[in-house]
Short mmCIF file of C-alpha atoms in Angstrom, two decimals:
data_model
loop_
_atom_site.label_atom_id
_atom_site.label_comp_id
_atom_site.label_asym_id
_atom_site.label_seq_id
_atom_site.Cartn_x
_atom_site.Cartn_y
_atom_site.Cartn_z
CA MET A 1 -20.52 11.51 2.78
CA ALA A 2 -19.55 10.57 6.65
CA GLU A 3 -21.78 7.02 5.47
CA MET A 4 -19.32 5.88 2.52
CA ILE A 5 -15.93 6.35 4.74
CA GLU A 6 -17.98 4.47 8.01
CA LYS A 7 -17.95 1.31 5.18
CA SER A 8 -15.11 1.99 4.32
CA GLY A 9 -13.21 1.85 6.40
CA LEU A 10 -11.18 5.16 6.35
CA ARG A 11 -12.28 5.68 9.26
CA TRP A 12 -9.73 3.70 10.58
CA LEU A 13 -7.08 5.69 8.23
CA TRP A 14 -5.53 7.49 11.20
CA LEU A 15 -4.00 4.77 13.09
CA SER A 16 -2.82 3.26 10.03
CA ALA A 17 -0.74 7.57 9.93
CA ILE A 18 0.61 6.76 13.88
CA MET A 19 1.51 3.30 13.64
CA LEU A 20 3.52 4.17 10.10
CA ILE A 21 5.07 7.21 11.88
CA LEU A 22 5.83 4.86 15.19
CA ASP A 23 7.21 2.15 13.17
CA GLN A 24 9.21 5.38 11.43
CA ALA A 25 10.86 6.89 14.43
CA THR A 26 11.11 3.12 16.56
CA LYS A 27 13.84 2.33 14.11
CA TYR A 28 15.71 5.69 13.29
CA TRP A 29 15.66 5.68 17.78
CA THR A 30 17.27 1.81 17.27
CA VAL A 31 20.02 2.63 14.05
CA GLN A 32 21.15 5.97 16.46
CA ALA A 33 21.41 4.82 20.60
CA LEU A 34 21.60 1.23 20.31
CA ASP A 35 24.55 -0.99 19.04
CA TYR A 36 24.21 -4.20 16.22
CA ARG A 37 22.11 -6.60 18.41
CA GLU A 38 21.97 -4.24 22.11
CA SER A 39 19.37 -5.12 23.70
CA TYR A 40 17.75 -2.73 25.83
CA GLU A 41 14.90 -4.11 28.56
CA ILE A 42 11.83 -1.88 27.93
CA LEU A 43 9.92 -4.67 30.34
CA SER A 44 11.39 -7.69 32.37
CA PHE A 45 9.37 -10.78 29.85
CA PHE A 46 10.22 -7.86 26.96
CA ASN A 47 13.42 -6.66 25.46
CA PHE A 48 13.52 -4.30 22.67
CA THR A 49 17.32 -5.27 20.83
CA TYR A 50 18.51 -3.90 17.51
CA ALA A 51 18.73 -6.39 15.28
CA ARG A 52 18.57 -6.46 10.55
CA ASN A 53 16.93 -8.81 7.97
CA TYR A 54 17.94 -8.71 4.92
CA GLY A 55 14.80 -11.63 3.52
CA VAL A 56 11.76 -10.57 3.20
CA ALA A 57 9.16 -11.68 5.32
CA PHE A 58 10.23 -13.74 8.66
CA SER A 59 14.02 -13.29 7.31
CA PHE A 60 12.33 -15.70 4.10
CA LEU A 61 14.13 -16.63 1.43
CA GLY A 62 17.34 -14.04 3.12
CA ASP A 63 20.16 -16.22 2.25
CA ALA A 64 19.21 -15.89 -1.50
CA GLY A 65 21.75 -13.52 -1.96
CA ALA A 66 20.88 -10.53 -4.26
CA GLY A 67 18.91 -11.16 -7.89
CA LYS A 68 18.62 -15.39 -7.04
CA ASN A 69 15.23 -14.11 -6.08
CA THR A 70 13.11 -16.93 -8.16
CA TYR A 71 10.12 -17.20 -6.91
CA LEU A 72 9.61 -13.36 -6.40
CA PRO A 73 8.32 -10.98 -9.33
CA GLN A 74 11.01 -9.49 -10.57
#
């Protein structure tokens, strides 16, 4: 059983779960604590900014509007 888990990559499942929880927690904190486009300085070179992305990935097709996204499967 341990060998099967080792080969399948399931041993990394805990890391995925932690990253998912951290992602959702920071999104919740951002919406509750910051105003839109407000920044919070983490380090002198790293700011945490509240922004919205209505596109798919990196705002790809974000301006296409609802129902006009012909590049994605329906």
